[in-house]
Amino acid sequence: NKITQGDVIHCKGVEVFSIKNTGNDDMSLFVVLAPNPSAVYSKGI
């Protein structure tokens, strides 16, 4: 399946995935880890 702008992907359990930008524009990817597995994931970057 092809992921397109505006799609929402839900992963459950232990998952490994990668995203490749096949377009010409910059891409943003927003990820939510819930419940928070560790405080290290809550640090601001």
PDB file of C-alpha atoms in Angstrom:
ATOM      1  CA  ASN A   1       0.000   0.000   0.000  1.00  0.00           C
ATOM      2  CA  LYS A   2       1.116   3.535  -0.702  1.00  0.00           C
ATOM      3  CA  ILE A   3       0.984   6.123   2.089  1.00  0.00           C
ATOM      4  CA  THR A   4      -0.150   9.556   0.927  1.00  0.00           C
ATOM      5  CA  GLN A   5      -0.463  13.006   2.504  1.00  0.00           C
ATOM      6  CA  GLY A   6      -2.978  13.052   5.340  1.00  0.00           C
ATOM      7  CA  ASP A   7      -2.904   9.299   6.016  1.00  0.00           C
ATOM      8  CA  VAL A   8      -2.929   8.082   9.616  1.00  0.00           C
ATOM      9  CA  ILE A   9      -1.077   4.856  10.394  1.00  0.00           C
ATOM     10  CA  HIS A  10      -1.789   2.956  13.631  1.00  0.00           C
ATOM     11  CA  CYS A  11       0.720   0.366  14.845  1.00  0.00           C
ATOM     12  CA  LYS A  12      -0.034  -1.886  17.790  1.00  0.00           C
ATOM     13  CA  GLY A  13       2.441  -3.916  19.800  1.00  0.00           C
ATOM     14  CA  VAL A  14       6.133  -4.038  18.960  1.00  0.00           C
ATOM     15  CA  GLU A  15       6.608  -2.622  15.464  1.00  0.00           C
ATOM     16  CA  VAL A  16       9.565  -1.564  13.331  1.00  0.00           C
ATOM     17  CA  PHE A  17       8.919   0.653  10.328  1.00  0.00           C
ATOM     18  CA  SER A  18      10.605   3.122   8.014  1.00  0.00           C
ATOM     19  CA  ILE A  19       9.315   5.933   5.823  1.00  0.00           C
ATOM     20  CA  LYS A  20      10.936   7.002   2.553  1.00  0.00           C
ATOM     21  CA  ASN A  21      10.147  10.407   1.061  1.00  0.00           C
ATOM     22  CA  THR A  22       9.527   9.687  -2.621  1.00  0.00           C
ATOM     23  CA  GLY A  23       8.449  13.261  -3.400  1.00  0.00           C
ATOM     24  CA  ASN A  24      10.354  16.446  -4.134  1.00  0.00           C
ATOM     25  CA  ASP A  25       9.131  18.423  -1.097  1.00  0.00           C
ATOM     26  CA  ASP A  26      10.265  18.230   2.525  1.00  0.00           C
ATOM     27  CA  MET A  27       8.298  15.742   4.602  1.00  0.00           C
ATOM     28  CA  SER A  28       7.203  15.909   8.244  1.00  0.00           C
ATOM     29  CA  LEU A  29       6.394  12.785  10.240  1.00  0.00           C
ATOM     30  CA  PHE A  30       4.592  13.057  13.577  1.00  0.00           C
ATOM     31  CA  VAL A  31       4.840  10.068  15.942  1.00  0.00           C
ATOM     32  CA  VAL A  32       3.050   9.414  19.238  1.00  0.00           C
ATOM     33  CA  LEU A  33       4.411   6.773  21.620  1.00  0.00           C
ATOM     34  CA  ALA A  34       1.700   5.846  24.125  1.00  0.00           C
ATOM     35  CA  PRO A  35       1.967   4.848  26.838  1.00  0.00           C
ATOM     36  CA  ASN A  36       5.324   6.565  27.262  1.00  0.00           C
ATOM     37  CA  PRO A  37       7.874   3.699  27.464  1.00  0.00           C
ATOM     38  CA  SER A  38      10.564   5.802  29.163  1.00  0.00           C
ATOM     39  CA  ALA A  39      11.233   9.382  30.300  1.00  0.00           C
ATOM     40  CA  VAL A  40      14.011   9.629  27.683  1.00  0.00           C
ATOM     41  CA  TYR A  41      11.296   9.816  24.978  1.00  0.00           C
ATOM     42  CA  SER A  42       9.736  12.877  26.670  1.00  0.00           C
ATOM     43  CA  LYS A  43      12.829  15.072  26.400  1.00  0.00           C
ATOM     44  CA  GLY A  44      12.616  18.120  24.157  1.00  0.00           C
ATOM     45  CA  ILE A  45      15.030  18.225  21.244  1.00  0.00           C
TER      46      ILE A  45
END
